[in-house]
Amino acid sequence: MSTLTLPPLRIEADYLVETVGDPRRAVETMAGEQSSGTFVPVPGETPELKARSAARVERLDLLDERVETPSLPTTGLKAGADIRRARATLSWPIENVGPSLPNLMATVAGNLFELQAFTGLRLLDIRLPQAFADAYPGPRFGIAGTRRLSGVATGPVIGTIIKPSVGFGPEETAALVATLCAGGIDFIKDDELQADGPHCPFDQRVKAVMRVVNAHADRTGKKVMVAFNLTGDLDQMRRRHDLLVAEGATCLMASLHAVGLVGMIELGRMSALPIHAHRNGWGALTRHPLLGFSYVPWQKIWRLAGADHMHVNGLSNKFFEEDESVVASACACLTPLFPDKPCLAMPVFSSGQTVKQAPGTYRALGTTDLIVTAGGGIVAHPGGPGAGVMALRQAYEAAVADIPLKTHALSHPELAQALEP
Amino acid sequence: MSTLTLPPLRIEADYLVETVGDPRRAVETMAGEQSSGTFVPVPGETPELKARSAARVERLDLLDERVETPSLPTTGLKAGADIRRARATLSWPIENVGPSLPNLMATVAGNLFELQAFTGLRLLDIRLPQAFADAYPGPRFGIAGTRRLSGVATGPVIGTIIKPSVGFGPEETAALVATLCAGGIDFIKDDELQADGPHCPFDQRVKAVMRVVNAHADRTGKKVMVAFNLTGDLDQMRRRHDLLVAEGATCLMASLHAVGLVGMIELGRMSALPIHAHRNGWGALTRHPLLGFSYVPWQKIWRLAGADHMHVNGLSNKFFEEDESVVASACACLTPLFPDKPCLAMPVFSSGQTVKQAPGTYRALGTTDLIVTAGGGIVAHPGGPGAGVMALRQAYEAAVADIPLKTHALSHPELAQALEP
């Protein structure tokens, strides 16, 4: 996607900031606070120590726009205060924290969101030294492993989500999976709300579903990839992982924010299966444009920790997000992290996905290395789920061949039906 | 602090919402999306299943205020749209997820922040069924354990932070700790930026500092509590924890957001030492008043997971936060979670703390069950750190006895010096 330069020698982070008063002074204070100093220089902060450990402001670009009202509340703000925006790049010696993802978070995304001088602060990107590539596994399966295990050599991996999200018992879930398998689906996932409740215990669900999946594989040679949501405490996730392996499952799912970084790193280290990373909760960190995180730095962390599939929402989705942002997220997952360790994750498109988004999605990405999960787009097809899966595949074939959907539909009845109003 | 009613039978969550159009319809959609349904009812969602698994809107209070511009961006917003705010309470059957903190997060704080119909959504509180109290350890030490281990029977635990944050080696750190011990301090903590960098490796720092702390304890009978920041991957945290125990340390520190929920639960289950929970990164989740989390629900999660000390910022702090919010956070930590399992955590006050905040802090809390960490307030005292510690103690004695600081200072020279301009 993008040309990759050598990894930087220092940890680098880009921010969008909004400050009361001079942005340079505010950003320099932040650099001090996030490294050798505190709000003010302290007695032990000698010039030698500072040279060795201080964060540096590498770049500061003032943005022209005038800001009338502060984006975020702060204390001590005077009426008519001069509020400005800038993009800033800070860097830290890797020796401050070593190649540790959790400690990286405290450095690049720690106390700084609370700083009084900022009425806006958003992490736009990070760039990490090679030592991080050596310290973490990254995705063990990624695109190639997912294609191998799901038996989808080319084109997108077509999937769906088990709905209702909550309420089905193990046998009702397995019956739905049987229908979907018969329909030729590649991938099925649990909803993130479904984990191990007493009405649908994880173990019973896995056993009932894998009986169906294995029987289908025995009959057809195709093992449908099911991402079982094993989110839970660490010992629970370990036990559930081992059950998945024992039952012949080929994927697990975990909610990134519910599990957290140390849990995901542990999962990444121990998992014998691809990790389908669900991003629920992400909205709280990203939805305000002057606060929190852009998707770009955030997905780098999880990929390095071992996520094989990363949710990116979808074009024309039912959430708040613009298509441009969705495309940027997907491209980010497909951009190498390090020259010798690309850590590519397969982007997962979801939320209101039908045949209609295929041309736009393919045009934006230039690849079919993606997972498309459609609910209504498959289940509600007039010809049934099997026709729904075929229609989605046909839509992507058309997109890749640069044939308009309507033209392709002339010779592909399932696609034609899916396009009917 | 507050009278405690019985735990609810269902999981309950309170939200502040801002919606485009009718808030009731938006909140009902959210209840469906977060339980048995999806954006629209799906085929398998029978009335029986819905009765068993659906989330309920328990309460909805429209707020009067007119909203001119949406607080957060969304798609498909028409000019002049009717934007309204409300407080809403939702409830879920505990059977949907079982007593699982990670899965609770996906339910009460999952995909909903991204919903298109909301231009504001903030989690204000949660109330949990008794099964959660039985499933998690909660703080093992809390107030009583911290007082016992630090030898502070009454009054606040007086502490400071090692600064420079980063840059000192193990021996420089130990030398500063020796000065602070000689000054009669109760508590010392690592900065959250200091973990295990090559210039100040965790093991060497712990050994050098504990030599000083143990020698001081042998001489005086007082073992200063040092919260060593062991934030890292799980195996690193385990090993560091064991080293702390072996060296006779009495506290550990971890960054909540860097470690994440599953890591903190694991730490809570295995730790033989009080857990000093650092909240760096919290600003990203809370700073916008119509997004993310209030402190009240957030601290409940971490306390149940096992946090003994919770950071709450401080009065007249150097961050963006108003005093009223700081006081509410501290009171939350001191409010029981369950009748038979209060899970109280000791609130930690920091950021620009001096003798001057003592009367206001005590008046607001009505207790000295707190940790006060002061930097300049101790180290920059004209009489040295020892006088700085004494002055802080004297300030709290005055606050408890309801004596004005200036009056108390007449007979307490260290306090008098601290009050000099």
Coordinates of N, CA and C in Angstrom, one line a residue, chain A residues 33-39 42-45 49 52-53 71-75 94-98 100-103 105-107 109-116 118-119 136 163-169 172 192-199 229 231-238 240 255 257-263 265-266 269 278-285 287-289 291-293 313 317-322 351 379, chain B residues 33-39 42-45 49 52-53 71-75 94-98 100-103 105-107 109-116 118-119 136 163-169 172 192-199 229 231-238 240 255 257-263 265-266 269 278-285 287-289 291-293 313 317-322 351 379:
Chain A
E33 N 6.6 16.6 30.6 CA 5.7 15.8 31.5 C 5.7 14.4 31.1
Q34 N 5.9 14.0 29.9 CA 5.8 12.6 29.4 C 7.2 12.0 29.4
S35 N 8.2 12.7 30.0 CA 9.5 12.1 30.0 C 10.3 12.4 31.2
S36 N 11.3 13.2 31.1 CA 12.2 13.4 32.3 C 11.7 14.4 33.3
G37 N 10.7 15.3 33.0 CA 10.4 16.3 33.9 C 9.0 16.1 34.5
T38 N 8.5 17.2 35.0 CA 7.1 17.2 35.5 C 6.6 18.5 34.9
F39 N 5.6 19.1 35.5 CA 5.0 20.3 35.0 C 6.1 21.4 35.0
V42 N 12.5 19.7 37.6 CA 12.8 19.3 39.0 C 14.3 19.3 39.3
P43 N 14.6 19.3 40.6 CA 16.0 19.4 40.9 C 17.0 18.4 40.2
G44 N 16.6 17.1 40.2 CA 17.5 16.1 39.6 C 17.6 16.1 38.1
E45 N 16.8 17.0 37.4 CA 16.8 16.9 36.0 C 18.0 17.7 35.4
L49 N 21.1 14.3 32.1 CA 19.9 13.4 32.2 C 18.8 13.8 31.1
R52 N 19.7 12.6 27.7 CA 19.6 11.2 27.6 C 18.1 10.7 27.5
S53 N 17.2 11.4 28.3 CA 15.9 10.9 28.5 C 14.7 11.7 28.0
S71 N -12.8 22.8 22.1 CA -13.4 21.5 21.8 C -13.7 20.7 23.1
L72 N -12.9 20.9 24.1 CA -13.1 20.2 25.3 C -13.0 21.1 26.5
P73 N -13.7 20.9 27.6 CA -13.6 21.8 28.7 C -12.3 21.8 29.4
T74 N -11.9 22.9 30.0 CA -10.7 22.9 30.8 C -11.0 23.9 31.9
T75 N -10.1 23.9 32.9 CA -10.2 24.9 34.0 C -9.4 26.1 33.7
I94 N 14.0 5.0 23.1 CA 13.3 3.7 23.4 C 13.8 3.3 24.8
E95 N 15.0 3.8 25.2 CA 15.5 3.4 26.5 C 14.6 3.9 27.7
N96 N 13.7 4.8 27.4 CA 12.8 5.2 28.5 C 11.9 4.1 29.0
V97 N 11.5 3.3 28.1 CA 10.5 2.2 28.5 C 10.9 0.9 28.0
G98 N 11.9 0.8 27.1 CA 12.2 -0.5 26.4 C 11.0 -0.9 25.5
S100 N 8.2 -2.3 25.2 CA 7.1 -2.8 26.0 C 5.8 -2.1 25.5
L101 N 4.9 -2.9 25.0 CA 3.6 -2.2 24.5 C 2.8 -1.6 25.7
P102 N 2.7 -2.2 26.8 CA 1.9 -1.6 27.9 C 2.6 -0.3 28.3
N103 N 3.9 -0.3 28.4 CA 4.6 1.0 28.9 C 4.6 2.0 27.8
M105 N 2.1 2.6 26.0 CA 0.8 3.3 26.1 C 0.9 4.4 27.2
A106 N 1.5 4.1 28.3 CA 1.6 5.2 29.3 C 2.4 6.4 28.8
T107 N 3.3 6.1 27.9 CA 4.2 7.2 27.4 C 3.5 8.0 26.3
A109 N 0.2 7.7 25.3 CA -1.2 8.0 25.4 C -1.6 7.9 26.9
G110 N -0.7 8.5 27.8 CA -1.0 8.4 29.2 C -1.7 9.7 29.7
N111 N -1.1 10.3 30.7 CA -1.7 11.4 31.4 C -2.0 12.6 30.5
L112 N -1.5 12.6 29.3 CA -1.5 13.9 28.5 C -2.9 14.3 28.1
F113 N -3.9 13.3 28.0 CA -5.2 13.7 27.6 C -5.9 14.7 28.7
E114 N -5.3 14.7 29.9 CA -5.9 15.5 30.9 C -5.2 16.8 31.1
L115 N -4.2 17.1 30.3 CA -3.5 18.3 30.6 C -4.3 19.6 30.4
Q116 N -4.2 20.5 31.3 CA -5.0 21.7 31.4 C -4.9 22.6 30.1
F118 N -4.5 21.9 27.2 CA -5.0 21.4 25.9 C -6.6 21.3 26.0
T119 N -7.2 21.9 24.9 CA -8.6 21.7 24.8 C -8.9 20.7 23.7
Y136 N 7.5 -8.7 20.1 CA 6.1 -9.2 20.0 C 5.8 -10.1 18.8
K163 N -27.3 -14.2 14.8 CA -28.3 -13.4 15.4 C -29.6 -14.2 15.6
P164 N -30.3 -14.0 16.6 CA -30.2 -12.9 17.6 C -28.9 -13.0 18.4
S165 N -28.4 -11.8 18.8 CA -27.1 -11.7 19.5 C -27.1 -12.6 20.7
V166 N -28.2 -12.5 21.5 CA -28.3 -13.3 22.7 C -29.7 -13.9 22.7
G167 N -29.8 -15.1 23.2 CA -31.1 -15.7 23.4 C -31.2 -17.1 22.9
F168 N -30.4 -17.4 21.8 CA -30.4 -18.8 21.3 C -29.6 -19.7 22.3
G169 N -30.1 -20.9 22.4 CA -29.3 -21.9 23.1 C -28.3 -22.6 22.2
E172 N -30.0 -24.3 19.1 CA -30.6 -23.3 18.1 C -29.4 -22.7 17.3
E192 N -20.6 -10.1 19.8 CA -19.7 -9.8 20.9 C -20.5 -9.9 22.3
L193 N -21.8 -9.9 22.2 CA -22.6 -10.0 23.4 C -22.8 -11.5 23.9
Q194 N -22.4 -12.4 23.0 CA -22.6 -13.8 23.3 C -21.2 -14.4 23.7
A195 N -21.1 -14.9 25.0 CA -19.8 -15.4 25.4 C -20.1 -16.7 26.2
D196 N -20.5 -16.6 27.4 CA -20.6 -17.8 28.2 C -21.7 -17.7 29.2
G197 N -22.9 -17.1 28.8 CA -24.0 -17.0 29.7 C -24.6 -18.3 30.0
P198 N -25.4 -18.4 31.1 CA -26.0 -19.7 31.4 C -27.0 -20.3 30.4
H199 N -27.6 -19.4 29.6 CA -28.5 -19.9 28.6 C -27.8 -20.5 27.3
N229 N -16.6 -16.5 20.4 CA -16.2 -15.4 21.3 C -15.8 -16.0 22.7
T231 N -14.0 -14.3 25.0 CA -13.8 -13.2 25.9 C -14.1 -13.6 27.4
G232 N -13.2 -13.4 28.3 CA -13.4 -13.8 29.7 C -12.2 -13.5 30.5
D233 N -12.1 -14.0 31.7 CA -10.9 -13.9 32.5 C -9.9 -14.8 31.9
L234 N -8.6 -14.6 32.3 CA -7.5 -15.3 31.6 C -7.6 -16.8 31.6
D235 N -7.9 -17.4 32.8 CA -8.0 -18.8 32.9 C -9.2 -19.3 32.1
Q236 N -10.3 -18.6 32.0 CA -11.4 -19.0 31.2 C -11.0 -19.0 29.7
M237 N -10.3 -18.0 29.3 CA -9.9 -17.9 27.9 C -8.9 -19.0 27.5
R238 N -8.0 -19.4 28.5 CA -7.1 -20.5 28.2 C -7.9 -21.8 28.0
R240 N -11.0 -22.2 27.3 CA -11.9 -22.1 26.1 C -11.0 -22.3 24.8
S255 N -12.9 -9.6 22.4 CA -13.2 -8.2 22.4 C -12.0 -7.4 23.0
H257 N -11.3 -4.3 23.9 CA -11.4 -3.4 25.0 C -11.8 -4.1 26.3
A258 N -12.5 -5.2 26.1 CA -12.9 -6.0 27.3 C -11.8 -6.7 27.8
V259 N -10.9 -7.3 27.0 CA -9.8 -8.1 27.4 C -8.6 -7.1 27.8
G260 N -8.4 -6.1 27.0 CA -7.3 -5.2 27.3 C -5.9 -5.7 26.8
L261 N -4.9 -4.8 26.9 CA -3.7 -5.1 26.2 C -2.9 -6.3 26.7
V262 N -2.7 -6.4 28.0 CA -1.9 -7.5 28.5 C -2.6 -8.8 28.3
G263 N -4.0 -8.8 28.4 CA -4.7 -10.1 28.0 C -4.6 -10.4 26.6
I265 N -2.1 -9.6 24.6 CA -0.7 -10.1 24.3 C -0.6 -11.5 24.7
E266 N -1.1 -11.9 25.9 CA -1.1 -13.2 26.4 C -1.8 -14.2 25.4
R269 N 0.3 -14.7 22.3 CA 1.4 -15.6 22.6 C 1.0 -17.1 22.6
H278 N -12.4 -8.1 18.0 CA -13.6 -7.2 17.9 C -13.4 -5.9 18.6
R279 N -13.8 -4.8 18.0 CA -13.4 -3.5 18.5 C -14.5 -2.8 19.3
N280 N -15.6 -3.6 19.8 CA -16.6 -2.9 20.5 C -16.1 -2.1 21.7
G281 N -16.6 -0.9 21.8 CA -16.1 0.1 22.8 C -15.2 1.1 22.2
W282 N -14.7 0.9 21.0 CA -13.8 1.7 20.3 C -14.4 3.2 20.1
G283 N -15.7 3.3 19.9 CA -16.3 4.6 19.8 C -16.0 5.5 20.9
A284 N -15.9 5.0 22.1 CA -15.6 5.9 23.2 C -14.2 6.6 23.1
L285 N -13.3 5.9 22.4 CA -12.0 6.4 22.3 C -11.8 7.3 21.0
R287 N -14.6 8.8 18.9 CA -15.7 9.5 18.3 C -15.6 11.0 18.2
H288 N -15.0 11.6 19.3 CA -14.8 13.0 19.2 C -13.5 13.3 18.4
P289 N -13.6 14.2 17.4 CA -12.4 14.3 16.5 C -11.2 15.0 17.1
L291 N -10.2 14.3 20.4 CA -9.9 13.5 21.6 C -9.5 12.1 21.3
G292 N -8.7 11.5 22.1 CA -8.5 10.0 22.0 C -7.6 9.6 20.9
F293 N -8.0 8.6 20.1 CA -7.2 8.0 19.1 C -7.8 8.0 17.7
N313 N -15.5 -1.6 10.6 CA -16.8 -1.1 10.1 C -17.0 -1.4 8.6
N317 N -22.3 2.3 6.4 CA -22.6 1.5 7.6 C -23.7 2.2 8.4
K318 N -24.2 1.5 9.4 CA -25.3 2.0 10.2 C -24.8 2.7 11.5
F319 N -23.5 2.9 11.6 CA -22.9 3.6 12.7 C -22.6 5.1 12.2
F320 N -21.9 5.8 13.1 CA -21.7 7.2 12.8 C -20.6 7.5 11.8
E321 N -19.9 6.5 11.4 CA -18.6 6.8 10.7 C -18.7 7.0 9.2
E322 N -18.0 7.9 8.7 CA -17.9 8.2 7.2 C -17.1 7.2 6.5
S351 N -21.6 -4.3 9.4 CA -22.7 -3.3 9.6 C -23.4 -2.9 8.3
V379 N -28.9 -13.5 5.0 CA -30.0 -14.3 5.5 C -31.3 -13.9 4.9
Chain B
E33 N -30.2 -3.6 20.3 CA -28.8 -3.8 19.7 C -27.9 -4.4 20.7
Q34 N -28.1 -4.1 22.0 CA -27.2 -4.6 23.0 C -27.7 -5.8 23.7
S35 N -28.7 -6.4 23.1 CA -29.2 -7.7 23.7 C -29.7 -8.7 22.6
S36 N -31.0 -8.9 22.5 CA -31.5 -10.0 21.7 C -31.5 -9.6 20.2
G37 N -31.6 -8.3 19.9 CA -31.8 -8.0 18.5 C -30.6 -7.5 17.7
T38 N -30.9 -6.8 16.7 CA -29.8 -6.1 16.0 C -30.5 -4.7 15.7
F39 N -30.1 -4.0 14.7 CA -30.7 -2.7 14.4 C -32.2 -2.9 14.1
V42 N -34.8 -9.5 14.2 CA -34.4 -10.6 13.3 C -35.3 -11.8 13.4
P43 N -35.3 -12.7 12.4 CA -36.2 -13.8 12.4 C -36.3 -14.6 13.6
G44 N -35.2 -15.0 14.2 CA -35.3 -15.9 15.4 C -35.7 -15.2 16.7
E45 N -35.9 -13.9 16.7 CA -36.2 -13.2 17.9 C -37.6 -13.3 18.3
L49 N -38.1 -15.6 23.5 CA -36.7 -15.3 23.5 C -36.5 -13.8 24.0
R52 N -37.0 -13.3 27.6 CA -35.9 -13.9 28.4 C -34.7 -13.1 28.4
S53 N -34.3 -12.5 27.2 CA -33.0 -12.0 27.0 C -32.9 -10.5 26.7
S71 N -23.2 17.4 19.9 CA -21.9 17.3 20.6 C -20.9 16.4 19.9
L72 N -21.3 15.4 19.2 CA -20.4 14.6 18.5 C -20.9 14.4 17.0
P73 N -20.0 14.2 16.1 CA -20.4 14.1 14.7 C -21.1 12.8 14.4
T74 N -22.0 12.9 13.5 CA -22.7 11.6 13.0 C -23.0 11.8 11.5
T75 N -23.4 10.7 10.9 CA -23.7 10.8 9.5 C -25.2 11.0 9.3
I94 N -28.9 -11.0 34.0 CA -27.5 -11.4 34.2 C -27.2 -12.7 33.4
E95 N -28.2 -13.5 33.0 CA -28.0 -14.7 32.2 C -27.5 -14.4 30.8
N96 N -27.6 -13.1 30.3 CA -27.0 -12.8 29.0 C -25.5 -13.0 29.0
V97 N -24.8 -12.6 30.1 CA -23.4 -12.7 30.1 C -22.8 -13.5 31.2
G98 N -23.6 -13.7 32.3 CA -23.0 -14.3 33.5 C -22.2 -13.2 34.2
S100 N -19.4 -11.8 34.5 CA -18.1 -11.7 33.9 C -17.8 -10.3 33.6
L101 N -16.7 -9.7 34.2 CA -16.4 -8.3 34.0 C -16.1 -8.0 32.6
P102 N -15.2 -8.8 31.9 CA -15.0 -8.4 30.5 C -16.2 -8.5 29.6
N103 N -17.1 -9.4 29.8 CA -18.3 -9.5 29.0 C -19.3 -8.4 29.4
M105 N -18.4 -5.4 30.0 CA -18.0 -4.3 29.3 C -18.6 -4.2 27.9
A106 N -18.6 -5.4 27.2 CA -19.1 -5.5 25.8 C -20.6 -5.2 25.8
T107 N -21.3 -5.4 27.0 CA -22.7 -5.2 27.1 C -23.1 -3.8 27.4
A109 N -20.9 -1.1 27.7 CA -20.0 -0.1 27.1 C -19.4 -0.6 25.8
G110 N -20.2 -1.3 25.0 CA -19.6 -1.9 23.8 C -19.9 -1.0 22.5
N111 N -20.5 -1.6 21.6 CA -20.7 -0.9 20.3 C -21.6 0.4 20.4
L112 N -22.2 0.6 21.5 CA -23.2 1.7 21.5 C -22.6 3.1 21.3
F113 N -21.4 3.3 21.7 CA -20.8 4.6 21.5 C -20.7 5.0 20.0
E114 N -20.9 4.1 19.1 CA -20.8 4.4 17.7 C -22.1 4.5 17.0
L115 N -23.2 4.3 17.8 CA -24.5 4.3 17.1 C -24.8 5.7 16.5
Q116 N -25.4 5.6 15.3 CA -25.6 6.8 14.4 C -26.6 7.7 15.1
F118 N -27.1 8.6 18.0 CA -26.6 9.3 19.2 C -25.5 10.3 18.8
T119 N -25.7 11.6 19.3 CA -24.6 12.5 19.1 C -24.0 12.8 20.5
Y136 N -15.6 -12.1 41.8 CA -14.3 -11.4 41.8 C -13.8 -11.1 43.2
K163 N 10.8 11.8 41.1 CA 11.0 12.7 40.0 C 12.5 13.0 39.9
P164 N 13.1 13.1 38.7 CA 12.5 13.0 37.4 C 11.8 11.7 37.1
S165 N 10.8 11.8 36.3 CA 10.0 10.6 36.0 C 10.9 9.5 35.4
V166 N 11.7 10.0 34.5 CA 12.6 9.0 33.8 C 14.0 9.7 33.7
G167 N 15.0 8.9 33.9 CA 16.3 9.4 33.8 C 17.2 9.0 34.9
F168 N 16.7 8.8 36.1 CA 17.5 8.3 37.2 C 17.8 6.9 37.0
G169 N 19.0 6.5 37.4 CA 19.3 5.0 37.5 C 18.9 4.5 38.8
E172 N 20.6 6.3 41.9 CA 20.1 7.7 42.1 C 18.7 7.6 42.7
E192 N 4.5 6.8 36.4 CA 4.0 5.8 35.5 C 4.8 5.6 34.3
L193 N 5.7 6.5 34.0 CA 6.6 6.4 32.8 C 7.8 5.5 33.2
Q194 N 8.1 5.3 34.4 CA 9.2 4.5 34.8 C 8.8 3.0 35.1
A195 N 9.3 2.1 34.3 CA 8.9 0.7 34.5 C 10.2 -0.2 34.5
D196 N 10.6 -0.5 33.3 CA 11.8 -1.4 33.2 C 12.7 -1.0 32.0
G197 N 12.9 0.3 31.8 CA 13.8 0.7 30.8 C 15.2 0.3 31.0
P198 N 16.1 0.2 30.0 CA 17.5 -0.3 30.2 C 18.3 0.7 31.1
H199 N 17.9 2.0 31.2 CA 18.7 2.8 32.1 C 18.3 2.7 33.6
N229 N 6.3 0.3 40.0 CA 5.5 0.2 38.7 C 5.9 -1.1 38.0
T231 N 4.1 -2.6 35.6 CA 3.4 -2.6 34.4 C 4.2 -3.3 33.3
G232 N 3.7 -4.3 32.6 CA 4.4 -5.0 31.5 C 3.5 -6.1 31.1
D233 N 4.1 -7.0 30.3 CA 3.4 -8.2 29.8 C 3.1 -9.1 31.1
L234 N 2.3 -10.1 30.9 CA 1.8 -10.9 32.1 C 3.0 -11.6 32.7
D235 N 3.8 -12.3 32.0 CA 4.9 -13.0 32.6 C 5.9 -12.1 33.3
Q236 N 6.1 -10.9 32.7 CA 7.0 -9.9 33.3 C 6.4 -9.4 34.7
M237 N 5.1 -9.2 34.7 CA 4.4 -8.7 35.9 C 4.5 -9.8 37.0
R238 N 4.3 -11.0 36.6 CA 4.4 -12.2 37.5 C 5.8 -12.2 38.2
R240 N 8.0 -9.9 38.3 CA 8.3 -8.7 39.1 C 7.6 -8.7 40.4
S255 N -0.5 0.4 35.7 CA -1.3 1.4 34.9 C -2.5 0.7 34.3
H257 N -5.0 1.3 32.2 CA -5.3 1.3 30.8 C -4.2 0.5 30.0
A258 N -3.0 0.6 30.4 CA -1.9 -0.1 29.8 C -2.1 -1.6 30.0
V259 N -2.5 -2.0 31.2 CA -2.6 -3.4 31.5 C -3.9 -4.0 31.0
G260 N -5.0 -3.2 31.2 CA -6.3 -3.7 30.7 C -7.0 -4.6 31.7
L261 N -8.3 -4.9 31.4 CA -9.1 -5.5 32.4 C -8.7 -7.0 32.7
V262 N -8.4 -7.8 31.7 CA -8.1 -9.2 32.0 C -6.7 -9.2 32.7
G263 N -5.8 -8.4 32.4 CA -4.5 -8.3 33.1 C -4.7 -7.9 34.5
I265 N -7.4 -8.2 36.4 CA -8.1 -9.3 37.1 C -7.1 -10.3 37.5
E266 N -6.2 -10.7 36.6 CA -5.2 -11.7 36.9 C -4.3 -11.2 38.0
R269 N -6.0 -11.4 41.3 CA -6.1 -12.7 41.8 C -4.8 -13.2 42.4
H278 N -2.9 3.0 38.7 CA -2.7 4.4 38.1 C -3.6 4.5 36.9
R279 N -4.2 5.7 36.8 CA -5.3 5.9 35.8 C -4.8 6.6 34.6
N280 N -3.5 6.7 34.3 CA -3.1 7.4 33.1 C -3.8 6.9 31.9
G281 N -4.2 7.8 31.0 CA -5.0 7.5 29.8 C -6.5 7.7 30.0
W282 N -6.9 7.8 31.3 CA -8.3 8.0 31.7 C -8.9 9.2 31.0
G283 N -8.1 10.3 30.8 CA -8.6 11.5 30.1 C -9.3 11.2 28.8
A284 N -8.7 10.3 28.0 CA -9.3 10.0 26.7 C -10.7 9.4 26.8
L285 N -11.0 8.8 27.9 CA -12.4 8.2 28.1 C -13.4 9.1 28.7
R287 N -12.9 12.9 29.1 CA -12.8 14.3 29.1 C -14.0 15.0 28.4
H288 N -14.6 14.4 27.3 CA -15.7 15.0 26.7 C -17.0 14.7 27.6
P289 N -17.7 15.7 28.0 CA -18.8 15.5 28.9 C -20.0 14.7 28.3
L291 N -19.4 11.9 26.2 CA -18.8 10.7 25.6 C -18.1 9.9 26.7
G292 N -18.1 8.6 26.5 CA -17.3 7.8 27.3 C -17.9 7.4 28.7
F293 N -17.1 7.6 29.7 CA -17.4 7.2 31.0 C -17.3 8.3 32.1
N313 N -6.9 12.3 41.1 CA -6.5 13.7 40.9 C -6.5 14.4 42.2
N317 N -6.0 21.0 41.1 CA -5.0 20.3 40.4 C -4.5 21.0 39.2
K318 N -3.4 20.4 38.6 CA -2.9 21.0 37.4 C -3.4 20.5 36.1
F319 N -4.5 19.6 36.2 CA -5.1 19.1 35.0 C -6.4 19.8 34.7
F320 N -7.2 19.3 33.8 CA -8.4 20.0 33.4 C -9.6 20.0 34.4
E321 N -9.5 19.2 35.4 CA -10.7 18.7 36.1 C -11.1 19.7 37.3
E322 N -12.4 19.9 37.4 CA -12.9 20.7 38.5 C -12.9 20.0 39.8
S351 N -1.2 15.7 42.0 CA -1.2 16.9 41.1 C -1.3 18.2 41.9
V379 N 9.2 18.1 48.6 CA 10.6 18.2 48.3 C 11.1 19.7 48.3

